[in-house]
mmCIF file of C-alpha atoms in Angstrom:
data_model
loop_
_atom_site.group_PDB
_atom_site.id
_atom_site.type_symbol
_atom_site.label_atom_id
_atom_site.label_comp_id
_atom_site.label_asym_id
_atom_site.label_seq_id
_atom_site.Cartn_x
_atom_site.Cartn_y
_atom_site.Cartn_z
ATOM 1 C CA MET O 1471 3.833 -62.080 -93.636
ATOM 2 C CA GLY O 1472 2.589 -58.599 -94.410
ATOM 3 C CA THR O 1473 -0.658 -56.988 -95.374
ATOM 4 C CA VAL O 1474 -2.588 -59.656 -97.242
ATOM 5 C CA SER O 1475 -5.378 -58.624 -99.568
ATOM 6 C CA VAL O 1476 -7.887 -61.176 -100.746
ATOM 7 C CA ALA O 1477 -8.528 -58.793 -103.636
ATOM 8 C CA THR O 1478 -6.495 -58.766 -106.842
ATOM 9 C CA ASP O 1479 -7.377 -55.178 -107.621
ATOM 10 C CA ASP O 1480 -9.235 -52.177 -106.195
ATOM 11 C CA THR O 1481 -12.460 -51.575 -108.037
ATOM 12 C CA GLY O 1482 -14.211 -49.616 -105.317
ATOM 13 C CA ARG O 1483 -12.812 -46.125 -105.996
ATOM 14 C CA ARG O 1484 -15.092 -43.306 -104.967
ATOM 15 C CA PRO O 1485 -15.201 -39.911 -106.714
ATOM 16 C CA GLY O 1486 -12.719 -37.361 -105.509
ATOM 17 C CA THR O 1487 -9.958 -39.734 -104.356
ATOM 18 C CA ALA O 1488 -7.718 -39.367 -107.395
ATOM 19 C CA GLY O 1489 -4.622 -37.292 -106.797
ATOM 20 C CA ARG O 1490 -5.304 -37.057 -103.061
ATOM 21 C CA ARG O 1491 -2.762 -35.219 -100.941
ATOM 22 C CA LYS O 1492 -0.448 -36.455 -98.219
ATOM 23 C CA PRO O 1493 -0.503 -37.149 -95.357
ATOM 24 C CA VAL O 1494 -3.227 -39.759 -94.970
ATOM 25 C CA ARG O 1495 -5.658 -38.555 -92.324
ATOM 26 C CA VAL O 1496 -7.466 -41.198 -90.255
ATOM 27 C CA LEU O 1497 -10.306 -40.907 -87.746
ATOM 28 C CA PHE O 1498 -10.716 -43.893 -85.406
ATOM 29 C CA LEU O 1499 -14.137 -44.291 -83.780
ATOM 30 C CA HIS O 1500 -14.809 -46.225 -80.553
ATOM 31 C CA THR O 1501 -17.836 -45.561 -78.349
ATOM 32 C CA ALA O 1502 -17.741 -48.528 -75.950
ATOM 33 C CA THR O 1503 -18.667 -47.480 -72.421
ATOM 34 C CA LEU O 1504 -18.529 -50.754 -70.495
ATOM 35 C CA PRO O 1505 -15.334 -52.334 -69.139
ATOM 36 C CA PRO O 1506 -13.140 -54.219 -69.666
ATOM 37 C CA LEU O 1507 -11.133 -52.856 -72.595
ATOM 38 C CA GLY O 1508 -11.800 -54.859 -75.746
ATOM 39 C CA ALA O 1509 -9.042 -56.382 -77.864
ATOM 40 C CA ASP O 1510 -10.364 -54.355 -80.809
ATOM 41 C CA VAL O 1511 -9.614 -51.067 -79.059
ATOM 42 C CA TRP O 1512 -6.241 -52.330 -77.856
ATOM 43 C CA VAL O 1513 -5.234 -53.311 -81.401
ATOM 44 C CA HIS O 1514 -6.392 -49.969 -82.793
ATOM 45 C CA ALA O 1515 -4.402 -48.126 -80.132
ATOM 46 C CA ARG O 1516 -1.286 -49.978 -81.270
ATOM 47 C CA ILE O 1517 -2.035 -49.007 -84.880
ATOM 48 C CA MET O 1518 -2.437 -45.367 -83.846
ATOM 49 C CA GLU O 1519 0.909 -45.469 -82.042
ATOM 50 C CA SER O 1520 2.717 -47.180 -84.904
ATOM 51 C CA LEU O 1521 1.553 -45.178 -87.926
ATOM 52 C CA ASP O 1522 4.370 -43.035 -89.287
ATOM 53 C CA ARG O 1523 3.620 -39.447 -88.231
ATOM 54 C CA SER O 1524 5.459 -38.073 -91.253
ATOM 55 C CA THR O 1525 2.808 -39.624 -93.520
ATOM 56 C CA HIS O 1526 -0.250 -39.955 -91.271
ATOM 57 C CA GLU O 1527 -2.381 -37.752 -89.054
ATOM 58 C CA VAL O 1528 -4.499 -39.544 -86.451
ATOM 59 C CA VAL O 1529 -7.675 -38.436 -84.699
ATOM 60 C CA ALA O 1530 -9.509 -40.736 -82.262
ATOM 61 C CA ALA O 1531 -13.132 -40.231 -81.210
ATOM 62 C CA CYS O 1532 -14.383 -42.083 -78.140
ATOM 63 C CA THR O 1533 -16.813 -41.827 -75.252
ATOM 64 C CA TYR O 1534 -15.093 -40.087 -72.357
ATOM 65 C CA GLY O 1535 -17.413 -40.902 -69.480
ATOM 66 C CA PRO O 1536 -17.713 -38.806 -66.278
ATOM 67 C CA ALA O 1537 -14.603 -36.948 -65.103
ATOM 68 C CA ASN O 1538 -14.356 -39.192 -62.054
ATOM 69 C CA ASP O 1539 -15.016 -42.425 -63.945
ATOM 70 C CA ARG O 1540 -13.524 -42.337 -67.439
ATOM 71 C CA THR O 1541 -14.255 -45.211 -69.807
ATOM 72 C CA ALA O 1542 -11.663 -47.926 -70.381
ATOM 73 C CA VAL O 1543 -11.369 -46.750 -74.001
ATOM 74 C CA TYR O 1544 -10.625 -43.158 -72.947
ATOM 75 C CA ARG O 1545 -7.982 -44.334 -70.475
ATOM 76 C CA GLU O 1546 -6.296 -46.392 -73.191
ATOM 77 C CA LEU O 1547 -6.297 -43.647 -75.831
ATOM 78 C CA HIS O 1548 -5.725 -40.576 -73.666
ATOM 79 C CA GLY O 1549 -2.104 -39.537 -73.827
ATOM 80 C CA LEU O 1550 -1.119 -41.504 -76.932
ATOM 81 C CA VAL O 1551 1.588 -39.436 -78.581
ATOM 82 C CA GLY O 1552 0.467 -37.740 -81.775
ATOM 83 C CA VAL O 1553 -3.192 -38.740 -81.383
ATOM 84 C CA GLU O 1554 -5.812 -35.977 -81.220
ATOM 85 C CA LEU O 1555 -8.695 -37.109 -79.011
ATOM 86 C CA ARG O 1556 -12.306 -36.076 -79.641
ATOM 87 C CA SER O 1557 -15.515 -36.822 -77.744
ATOM 88 C CA ALA O 1558 -18.064 -39.173 -79.332
ATOM 89 C CA GLU O 1559 -21.224 -39.523 -77.255
ATOM 90 C CA LEU O 1560 -23.675 -42.022 -78.726
ATOM 91 C CA GLY O 1561 -25.246 -42.886 -75.387
ATOM 92 C CA PRO O 1562 -24.717 -45.945 -73.188
ATOM 93 C CA GLU O 1563 -24.469 -49.428 -74.640
ATOM 94 C CA LEU O 1564 -27.692 -51.399 -74.327
ATOM 95 C CA SER O 1565 -26.163 -54.884 -74.170
ATOM 96 C CA TYR O 1566 -26.017 -56.644 -70.802
ATOM 97 C CA ARG O 1567 -28.645 -54.310 -69.327
ATOM 98 C CA SER O 1568 -32.105 -55.068 -67.944
ATOM 99 C CA ARG O 1569 -35.163 -53.888 -69.866
ATOM 100 C CA ALA O 1570 -35.702 -51.077 -67.366
ATOM 101 C CA GLU O 1571 -32.086 -49.972 -67.729
ATOM 102 C CA GLN O 1572 -32.391 -50.115 -71.514
ATOM 103 C CA ARG O 1573 -35.487 -47.886 -71.453
ATOM 104 C CA ARG O 1574 -33.662 -45.314 -69.327
ATOM 105 C CA ALA O 1575 -30.529 -45.565 -71.476
ATOM 106 C CA ILE O 1576 -32.411 -45.000 -74.736
ATOM 107 C CA VAL O 1577 -33.173 -41.435 -73.670
ATOM 108 C CA ARG O 1578 -29.436 -40.746 -73.575
ATOM 109 C CA THR O 1579 -28.978 -42.064 -77.124
ATOM 110 C CA MET O 1580 -30.949 -39.084 -78.434
ATOM 111 C CA ARG O 1581 -27.620 -37.274 -78.704
ATOM 112 C CA ALA O 1582 -26.270 -39.738 -81.275
ATOM 113 C CA PRO O 1583 -27.421 -37.919 -84.472
ATOM 114 C CA PHE O 1584 -25.870 -34.682 -83.213
ATOM 115 C CA THR O 1585 -22.559 -36.446 -82.492
ATOM 116 C CA ILE O 1586 -22.552 -38.107 -85.926
ATOM 117 C CA ALA O 1587 -23.197 -34.747 -87.598
ATOM 118 C CA GLN O 1588 -20.381 -33.104 -85.602
ATOM 119 C CA LEU O 1589 -17.883 -35.812 -86.528
ATOM 120 C CA ALA O 1590 -18.964 -35.768 -90.176
ATOM 121 C CA TRP O 1591 -18.322 -32.021 -90.252
ATOM 122 C CA LEU O 1592 -14.897 -32.646 -88.679
ATOM 123 C CA VAL O 1593 -14.135 -35.225 -91.379
ATOM 124 C CA ARG O 1594 -15.130 -32.830 -94.152
ATOM 125 C CA ARG O 1595 -13.440 -29.768 -92.642
ATOM 126 C CA ARG O 1596 -10.174 -31.594 -91.856
ATOM 127 C CA ARG O 1597 -10.238 -33.536 -95.149
ATOM 128 C CA ILE O 1598 -9.961 -36.863 -93.332
ATOM 129 C CA ASP O 1599 -9.450 -39.753 -95.742
ATOM 130 C CA VAL O 1600 -10.456 -42.787 -93.677
ATOM 131 C CA VAL O 1601 -12.931 -43.420 -90.860
ATOM 132 C CA HIS O 1602 -11.693 -46.604 -89.187
ATOM 133 C CA THR O 1603 -13.733 -48.541 -86.633
ATOM 134 C CA SER O 1604 -14.340 -52.054 -85.323
ATOM 135 C CA ASP O 1605 -17.133 -54.562 -85.871
ATOM 136 C CA ARG O 1606 -19.147 -53.423 -82.852
ATOM 137 C CA PRO O 1607 -22.551 -52.921 -84.524
ATOM 138 C CA ARG O 1608 -23.331 -49.356 -83.496
ATOM 139 C CA ASP O 1609 -19.766 -48.156 -84.102
ATOM 140 C CA ALA O 1610 -19.810 -49.739 -87.560
ATOM 141 C CA ALA O 1611 -23.126 -48.050 -88.417
ATOM 142 C CA ALA O 1612 -22.037 -44.685 -86.996
ATOM 143 C CA ALA O 1613 -18.675 -44.781 -88.789
ATOM 144 C CA LEU O 1614 -20.388 -45.548 -92.074
ATOM 145 C CA ALA O 1615 -22.731 -42.569 -91.636
ATOM 146 C CA ILE O 1616 -19.862 -40.268 -90.652
ATOM 147 C CA ALA O 1617 -17.771 -41.348 -93.634
ATOM 148 C CA ARG O 1618 -20.635 -40.957 -96.107
ATOM 149 C CA LEU O 1619 -21.612 -37.509 -94.807
ATOM 150 C CA GLY O 1620 -17.983 -36.390 -94.565
ATOM 151 C CA GLY O 1621 -16.793 -37.731 -97.933
ATOM 152 C CA ALA O 1622 -14.288 -40.257 -96.551
ATOM 153 C CA ARG O 1623 -13.744 -43.997 -96.913
ATOM 154 C CA CYS O 1624 -15.181 -46.266 -94.205
ATOM 155 C CA VAL O 1625 -12.983 -49.129 -92.977
ATOM 156 C CA ILE O 1626 -14.444 -51.728 -90.616
ATOM 157 C CA HIS O 1627 -11.872 -53.810 -88.759
ATOM 158 C CA VAL O 1628 -13.362 -57.279 -88.328
ATOM 159 C CA HIS O 1629 -12.174 -59.164 -85.239
ATOM 160 C CA VAL O 1630 -14.432 -62.217 -85.516
ATOM 161 C CA ALA O 1631 -15.310 -64.693 -88.234
ATOM 162 C CA TRP O 1632 -18.433 -63.775 -90.183
ATOM 163 C CA GLY O 1633 -21.546 -65.576 -88.940
ATOM 164 C CA GLU O 1634 -25.319 -65.559 -89.278
ATOM 165 C CA TRP O 1635 -25.508 -64.623 -85.596
ATOM 166 C CA MET O 1636 -24.366 -61.095 -86.446
ATOM 167 C CA SER O 1637 -26.950 -58.360 -86.014
ATOM 168 C CA GLY O 1638 -28.738 -56.897 -89.004
ATOM 169 C CA MET O 1639 -27.130 -53.529 -88.261
ATOM 170 C CA LEU O 1640 -23.636 -55.010 -88.471
ATOM 171 C CA LYS O 1641 -24.376 -57.052 -91.596
ATOM 172 C CA ARG O 1642 -25.665 -53.945 -93.405
ATOM 173 C CA SER O 1643 -22.598 -51.960 -92.368
ATOM 174 C CA LEU O 1644 -20.231 -54.699 -93.550
ATOM 175 C CA ARG O 1645 -21.971 -54.808 -96.921
ATOM 176 C CA GLN O 1646 -21.771 -51.034 -97.390
ATOM 177 C CA ALA O 1647 -18.287 -50.251 -96.036
ATOM 178 C CA ASP O 1648 -15.562 -49.321 -98.500
ATOM 179 C CA ALA O 1649 -13.162 -51.869 -97.002
ATOM 180 C CA LEU O 1650 -13.162 -54.706 -94.477
ATOM 181 C CA VAL O 1651 -9.952 -55.604 -92.662
ATOM 182 C CA GLY O 1652 -9.797 -59.035 -91.042
ATOM 183 C CA VAL O 1653 -7.438 -59.701 -88.135
ATOM 184 C CA SER O 1654 -6.332 -62.882 -89.908
ATOM 185 C CA GLU O 1655 -6.526 -64.486 -93.323
ATOM 186 C CA PHE O 1656 -9.041 -66.874 -91.786
ATOM 187 C CA VAL O 1657 -11.394 -64.006 -90.872
ATOM 188 C CA ALA O 1658 -10.901 -62.416 -94.293
ATOM 189 C CA ARG O 1659 -11.797 -65.703 -95.994
ATOM 190 C CA THR O 1660 -15.037 -65.982 -94.014
ATOM 191 C CA LEU O 1661 -16.014 -62.519 -95.254
ATOM 192 C CA VAL O 1662 -15.338 -63.441 -98.877
ATOM 193 C CA ASP O 1663 -17.044 -66.836 -98.500
ATOM 194 C CA SER O 1664 -20.142 -65.080 -97.124
ATOM 195 C CA GLY O 1665 -20.473 -63.034 -100.300
ATOM 196 C CA HIS O 1666 -18.525 -59.836 -99.616
ATOM 197 C CA ASP O 1667 -16.665 -58.398 -102.590
ATOM 198 C CA PRO O 1668 -13.069 -59.724 -102.517
ATOM 199 C CA ALA O 1669 -11.895 -56.344 -103.808
ATOM 200 C CA ARG O 1670 -12.961 -54.799 -100.484
ATOM 201 C CA VAL O 1671 -11.506 -57.459 -98.165
ATOM 202 C CA HIS O 1672 -8.023 -57.308 -96.668
ATOM 203 C CA ALA O 1673 -6.166 -59.021 -93.838
ATOM 204 C CA VAL O 1674 -3.792 -57.370 -91.379
ATOM 205 C CA LEU O 1675 -2.589 -59.686 -88.653
ATOM 206 C CA ASN O 1676 -2.512 -58.538 -85.029
ATOM 207 C CA ALA O 1677 0.661 -57.845 -83.078
ATOM 208 C CA VAL O 1678 2.228 -57.875 -79.616
ATOM 209 C CA GLN O 1679 3.877 -55.100 -77.609
ATOM 210 C CA LEU O 1680 7.187 -56.839 -77.009
ATOM 211 C CA GLU O 1681 8.167 -54.427 -74.256
ATOM 212 C CA ARG O 1682 5.353 -55.845 -72.079
ATOM 213 C CA TRP O 1683 6.552 -59.444 -72.278
ATOM 214 C CA HIS O 1684 9.803 -60.484 -70.612
ATOM 215 C CA PRO O 1685 10.380 -64.257 -70.596
ATOM 216 C CA GLY O 1686 10.769 -65.653 -67.088
ATOM 217 C CA GLU O 1687 10.229 -62.334 -65.333
ATOM 218 C CA GLY O 1688 8.139 -62.716 -62.189
ATOM 219 C CA ARG O 1689 8.047 -66.524 -62.307
ATOM 220 C CA GLY O 1690 9.219 -67.086 -58.740
ATOM 221 C CA ASP O 1691 6.977 -64.455 -57.182
ATOM 222 C CA ALA O 1692 3.926 -65.594 -59.162
ATOM 223 C CA ARG O 1693 4.444 -69.216 -58.173
ATOM 224 C CA ALA O 1694 4.949 -68.253 -54.554
ATOM 225 C CA ALA O 1695 1.732 -66.207 -54.590
ATOM 226 C CA LEU O 1696 -0.112 -69.212 -56.023
ATOM 227 C CA GLY O 1697 1.484 -71.600 -53.540
ATOM 228 C CA LEU O 1698 3.230 -73.567 -56.280
ATOM 229 C CA ALA O 1699 6.679 -75.087 -55.835
ATOM 230 C CA GLU O 1700 9.195 -74.551 -58.640
ATOM 231 C CA ASP O 1701 9.084 -78.197 -59.723
ATOM 232 C CA VAL O 1702 5.275 -78.387 -60.098
ATOM 233 C CA PRO O 1703 4.269 -78.736 -63.786
ATOM 234 C CA VAL O 1704 1.845 -75.920 -64.635
ATOM 235 C CA VAL O 1705 -0.521 -75.551 -67.593
ATOM 236 C CA LEU O 1706 -2.197 -72.155 -68.022
ATOM 237 C CA THR O 1707 -5.188 -71.012 -70.022
ATOM 238 C CA VAL O 1708 -6.364 -67.390 -70.237
ATOM 239 C CA SER O 1709 -9.632 -66.467 -71.933
ATOM 240 C CA ARG O 1710 -13.177 -65.313 -71.522
ATOM 241 C CA LEU O 1711 -15.094 -68.306 -70.203
ATOM 242 C CA PHE O 1712 -17.648 -69.507 -72.725
ATOM 243 C CA PRO O 1713 -17.926 -72.858 -74.545
ATOM 244 C CA GLY O 1714 -16.145 -71.806 -77.746
ATOM 245 C CA LYS O 1715 -12.836 -71.273 -75.962
ATOM 246 C CA GLY O 1716 -12.525 -75.021 -75.326
ATOM 247 C CA THR O 1717 -12.029 -74.774 -71.562
ATOM 248 C CA ALA O 1718 -14.158 -77.866 -70.895
ATOM 249 C CA GLU O 1719 -12.221 -79.891 -73.463
ATOM 250 C CA LEU O 1720 -8.940 -78.677 -71.960
ATOM 251 C CA ILE O 1721 -10.031 -79.787 -68.480
ATOM 252 C CA GLN O 1722 -10.923 -83.219 -69.857
ATOM 253 C CA ALA O 1723 -7.580 -83.475 -71.660
ATOM 254 C CA PHE O 1724 -5.703 -82.298 -68.575
ATOM 255 C CA ALA O 1725 -7.356 -85.011 -66.467
ATOM 256 C CA LYS O 1726 -6.067 -87.593 -68.950
ATOM 257 C CA ALA O 1727 -2.591 -86.043 -69.003
ATOM 258 C CA ARG O 1728 -2.377 -86.052 -65.226
ATOM 259 C CA ARG O 1729 -2.409 -89.840 -65.202
ATOM 260 C CA SER O 1730 1.258 -89.692 -66.194
ATOM 261 C CA HIS O 1731 1.973 -86.377 -64.448
ATOM 262 C CA PRO O 1732 0.064 -86.580 -61.158
ATOM 263 C CA ASP O 1733 1.554 -83.367 -59.713
ATOM 264 C CA ALA O 1734 0.478 -81.164 -62.638
ATOM 265 C CA VAL O 1735 -1.755 -78.135 -62.057
ATOM 266 C CA LEU O 1736 -4.080 -76.365 -64.491
ATOM 267 C CA LEU O 1737 -4.653 -72.642 -63.948
ATOM 268 C CA VAL O 1738 -7.796 -71.162 -65.537
ATOM 269 C CA ALA O 1739 -7.770 -67.354 -65.726
ATOM 270 C CA GLY O 1740 -10.660 -65.328 -67.108
ATOM 271 C CA ARG O 1741 -14.163 -64.077 -66.428
ATOM 272 C CA GLU O 1742 -17.386 -65.867 -67.279
ATOM 273 C CA THR O 1743 -19.203 -64.387 -70.268
ATOM 274 C CA SER O 1744 -21.692 -67.212 -70.792
ATOM 275 C CA PRO O 1745 -24.083 -67.352 -67.805
ATOM 276 C CA GLY O 1746 -23.867 -70.654 -65.957
ATOM 277 C CA PHE O 1747 -20.768 -71.865 -67.806
ATOM 278 C CA LEU O 1748 -18.465 -71.433 -64.822
ATOM 279 C CA ASP O 1749 -20.777 -73.628 -62.745
ATOM 280 C CA GLU O 1750 -20.624 -76.240 -65.512
ATOM 281 C CA LEU O 1751 -16.816 -76.140 -65.435
ATOM 282 C CA HIS O 1752 -16.728 -76.558 -61.652
ATOM 283 C CA ALA O 1753 -19.108 -79.520 -61.939
ATOM 284 C CA LEU O 1754 -16.911 -81.071 -64.626
ATOM 285 C CA VAL O 1755 -13.806 -80.662 -62.473
ATOM 286 C CA ASP O 1756 -15.575 -82.311 -59.519
ATOM 287 C CA SER O 1757 -16.847 -85.185 -61.655
ATOM 288 C CA LEU O 1758 -13.308 -85.877 -62.897
ATOM 289 C CA GLY O 1759 -11.853 -85.732 -59.407
ATOM 290 C CA GLU O 1760 -9.598 -82.823 -60.363
ATOM 291 C CA SER O 1761 -10.661 -80.230 -57.790
ATOM 292 C CA ASP O 1762 -7.207 -80.258 -56.155
ATOM 293 C CA HIS O 1763 -5.422 -79.736 -59.473
ATOM 294 C CA VAL O 1764 -7.591 -77.269 -61.425
ATOM 295 C CA ARG O 1765 -7.690 -73.708 -60.079
ATOM 296 C CA PHE O 1766 -10.021 -70.972 -61.273
ATOM 297 C CA LEU O 1767 -8.316 -67.596 -60.889
ATOM 298 C CA GLY O 1768 -11.034 -65.280 -62.197
ATOM 299 C CA LEU O 1769 -10.291 -62.134 -64.199
ATOM 300 C CA ARG O 1770 -6.621 -61.243 -63.808
ATOM 301 C CA SER O 1771 -4.627 -58.135 -64.696
ATOM 302 C CA ASP O 1772 -1.258 -59.856 -64.105
ATOM 303 C CA VAL O 1773 -1.173 -62.099 -67.178
ATOM 304 C CA PRO O 1774 2.588 -61.687 -67.942
ATOM 305 C CA PRO O 1775 3.735 -63.131 -64.571
ATOM 306 C CA LEU O 1776 1.095 -65.868 -64.868
ATOM 307 C CA MET O 1777 2.593 -66.775 -68.250
ATOM 308 C CA ALA O 1778 6.037 -66.787 -66.634
ATOM 309 C CA ALA O 1779 4.802 -69.061 -63.865
ATOM 310 C CA ALA O 1780 3.415 -71.589 -66.354
ATOM 311 C CA ASP O 1781 5.283 -74.234 -68.336
ATOM 312 C CA ILE O 1782 2.699 -74.611 -71.110
ATOM 313 C CA PHE O 1783 -0.020 -72.343 -72.460
ATOM 314 C CA ALA O 1784 -3.120 -74.148 -73.740
ATOM 315 C CA MET O 1785 -6.379 -72.933 -75.270
ATOM 316 C CA PRO O 1786 -8.195 -75.337 -77.632
ATOM 317 C CA SER O 1787 -10.492 -72.611 -78.971
ATOM 318 C CA LEU O 1788 -12.642 -73.576 -81.941
ATOM 319 C CA GLY O 1789 -12.458 -71.119 -84.849
ATOM 320 C CA GLU O 1790 -10.328 -68.602 -82.942
ATOM 321 C CA PRO O 1791 -10.290 -65.463 -85.150
ATOM 322 C CA PHE O 1792 -6.597 -64.771 -84.503
ATOM 323 C CA GLY O 1793 -5.446 -65.769 -81.033
ATOM 324 C CA LEU O 1794 -3.671 -62.748 -79.589
ATOM 325 C CA VAL O 1795 -3.130 -64.690 -76.378
ATOM 326 C CA PHE O 1796 -1.184 -67.324 -78.352
ATOM 327 C CA ALA O 1797 1.170 -64.598 -79.545
ATOM 328 C CA GLU O 1798 1.516 -63.293 -75.988
ATOM 329 C CA ALA O 1799 2.393 -66.757 -74.696
ATOM 330 C CA MET O 1800 4.965 -67.129 -77.463
ATOM 331 C CA ALA O 1801 6.430 -63.740 -76.534
ATOM 332 C CA MET O 1802 6.921 -65.199 -73.030
ATOM 333 C CA GLU O 1803 8.680 -68.242 -74.546
ATOM 334 C CA ARG O 1804 5.881 -70.610 -73.677
ATOM 335 C CA PRO O 1805 4.964 -73.508 -76.018
ATOM 336 C CA VAL O 1806 1.332 -73.416 -77.106
ATOM 337 C CA VAL O 1807 -1.230 -76.217 -77.248
ATOM 338 C CA ALA O 1808 -4.153 -75.264 -79.482
ATOM 339 C CA LEU O 1809 -6.385 -76.476 -82.302
ATOM 340 C CA ASP O 1810 -5.609 -76.545 -85.994
ATOM 341 C CA SER O 1811 -8.599 -74.262 -86.415
ATOM 342 C CA GLY O 1812 -9.419 -70.667 -87.293
ATOM 343 C CA GLY O 1813 -6.509 -68.243 -87.192
ATOM 344 C CA ALA O 1814 -4.388 -70.282 -84.756
ATOM 345 C CA PRO O 1815 -2.201 -71.865 -87.511
ATOM 346 C CA GLU O 1816 -1.327 -68.361 -88.732
ATOM 347 C CA VAL O 1817 0.227 -67.656 -85.336
ATOM 348 C CA VAL O 1818 1.424 -71.008 -84.000
ATOM 349 C CA GLU O 1819 3.623 -73.220 -86.192
ATOM 350 C CA HIS O 1820 2.821 -76.848 -85.456
ATOM 351 C CA GLY O 1821 5.880 -78.705 -84.213
ATOM 352 C CA VAL O 1822 7.921 -75.497 -84.027
ATOM 353 C CA SER O 1823 6.330 -73.111 -81.521
ATOM 354 C CA GLY O 1824 3.484 -75.341 -80.389
ATOM 355 C CA LEU O 1825 1.311 -78.359 -81.058
ATOM 356 C CA LEU O 1826 -2.019 -78.162 -82.914
ATOM 357 C CA SER O 1827 -4.688 -80.860 -82.900
ATOM 358 C CA PRO O 1828 -7.920 -81.459 -84.817
ATOM 359 C CA ALA O 1829 -11.083 -79.912 -83.408
ATOM 360 C CA GLY O 1830 -12.983 -82.205 -81.048
ATOM 361 C CA ASP O 1831 -10.063 -84.569 -80.404
ATOM 362 C CA VAL O 1832 -9.602 -84.441 -76.631
ATOM 363 C CA ASP O 1833 -7.172 -87.376 -76.733
ATOM 364 C CA ALA O 1834 -4.897 -85.464 -79.118
ATOM 365 C CA ILE O 1835 -4.909 -82.448 -76.790
ATOM 366 C CA ALA O 1836 -4.023 -84.758 -73.894
ATOM 367 C CA ASP O 1837 -1.205 -86.351 -75.910
ATOM 368 C CA HIS O 1838 0.234 -82.916 -76.693
ATOM 369 C CA LEU O 1839 0.097 -81.899 -73.026
ATOM 370 C CA VAL O 1840 1.871 -85.119 -72.046
ATOM 371 C CA ALA O 1841 4.513 -84.689 -74.755
ATOM 372 C CA LEU O 1842 5.417 -81.217 -73.483
ATOM 373 C CA LEU O 1843 5.131 -82.025 -69.777
ATOM 374 C CA THR O 1844 7.497 -84.942 -70.317
ATOM 375 C CA ASP O 1845 10.185 -83.035 -72.237
ATOM 376 C CA PRO O 1846 11.507 -79.775 -70.676
ATOM 377 C CA ASP O 1847 14.087 -79.388 -73.456
ATOM 378 C CA ARG O 1848 11.365 -79.458 -76.092
ATOM 379 C CA ARG O 1849 9.412 -76.850 -74.146
ATOM 380 C CA ARG O 1850 12.453 -74.573 -74.074
ATOM 381 C CA THR O 1851 13.184 -75.087 -77.787
ATOM 382 C CA MET O 1852 9.585 -74.373 -78.782
ATOM 383 C CA GLY O 1853 9.423 -71.395 -76.448
ATOM 384 C CA ALA O 1854 12.544 -69.858 -77.977
ATOM 385 C CA ALA O 1855 11.205 -70.473 -81.496
ATOM 386 C CA GLY O 1856 7.926 -68.808 -80.563
ATOM 387 C CA ARG O 1857 9.678 -65.723 -79.230
ATOM 388 C CA ARG O 1858 11.730 -65.421 -82.435
ATOM 389 C CA ARG O 1859 8.566 -65.686 -84.530
ATOM 390 C CA ILE O 1860 6.930 -62.866 -82.572
ATOM 391 C CA GLU O 1861 10.028 -60.680 -82.844
ATOM 392 C CA GLU O 1862 10.215 -61.252 -86.590
ATOM 393 C CA GLN O 1863 6.562 -61.174 -87.643
ATOM 394 C CA PHE O 1864 4.197 -59.915 -84.962
ATOM 395 C CA THR O 1865 5.540 -56.573 -83.763
ATOM 396 C CA THR O 1866 3.492 -53.391 -83.504
ATOM 397 C CA GLU O 1867 5.875 -51.750 -85.980
ATOM 398 C CA ARG O 1868 4.902 -54.342 -88.578
ATOM 399 C CA LEU O 1869 1.239 -53.811 -87.686
ATOM 400 C CA GLY O 1870 1.552 -50.076 -88.367
ATOM 401 C CA ARG O 1871 3.341 -50.626 -91.676
ATOM 402 C CA ASP O 1872 0.791 -53.174 -92.836
ATOM 403 C CA MET O 1873 -2.158 -50.961 -91.971
ATOM 404 C CA ALA O 1874 -0.530 -48.009 -93.728
ATOM 405 C CA ALA O 1875 -0.100 -50.165 -96.833
ATOM 406 C CA CYS O 1876 -3.734 -51.241 -96.525
ATOM 407 C CA TYR O 1877 -4.870 -47.594 -96.420
ATOM 408 C CA GLU O 1878 -2.862 -46.968 -99.567
ATOM 409 C CA ARG O 1879 -4.614 -49.843 -101.349
ATOM 410 C CA ILE O 1880 -8.005 -48.611 -100.204
ATOM 411 C CA LEU O 1881 -7.346 -45.013 -101.288
ATOM 412 C CA SER O 1882 -5.369 -45.638 -104.461
#
């Protein structure tokens, strides 16, 4: 499974790209100022690390933040070997702010045109080939302007399925970019199905840093910290808490599964991103009589030991764009319970590394939980198969190679 292009040819060549020189020079742009670190930035950092330095030069532009309070993006990118870091000040993000805060913040966005002009001059002066950014609306628009002014190609990395909910700014940028790279074939298909030129659409699947994930490591300590005995069956889910992640459906399925496994515990890790949803989940747990068996852990930074402490990872997310957390669970040798939906089937092989069910079928989710809770040997076999799949197909080295091949297609 390598770089997959929905296109059959490249018809989008711009003047001046023929006979271009090596190495390929790439500018990554990320101006997020609010924590936590997004998966888009994390994935791009792994690409930056993995690109072959004999054939690629990498510059990253991001918002630094105050010296005593650097942004999460700066902290992630600062110190990456072989990556030249540049400041990109477009002002504070306006999302999740009150109207008064937005009015004050707008004054600080006055610097944005100057920053765009500076970076465009850098692109032209350094003969940068590609300006690569994510599908955050203002980054996509800024990257497009920088690329056009600097004479480079604009690549927008799309981390979510296309939808009408997208802002007008993002939709315009997606239409005008030289190339769109989906994090899965599923995401790429949604772009083509929504009318984007197949010749501009590619898919490069995400990856896992294997060195972060050590199967079994920290299991005893994590269970002790949670007050869980070694023989307690544990199901874990890790996600942002909003309806699309399927947390409510998982709680309902878990309640059904616990009829045959009364000692089982469900751990729910993640922060609420849909106001009021956490209260709804607590009310659901109470109504099902599961308050002693469902634990809400909040936002956690210790996901690897939590994975080690669990026996099963479950997240019945509808239309999941890729499912990086599925890959992380598989790297920890944990069988996965998910939906046959979105990008999940590209990561999890049904019956091999996990069990996938149709969307909306809570009984099927419950049956899959019961099947795995009942059979430790099957859990171990699936966990080992999942780890092998990650080692063979979802490494950061493969991610770097695939993106390099994608650049070649875009520039050829």
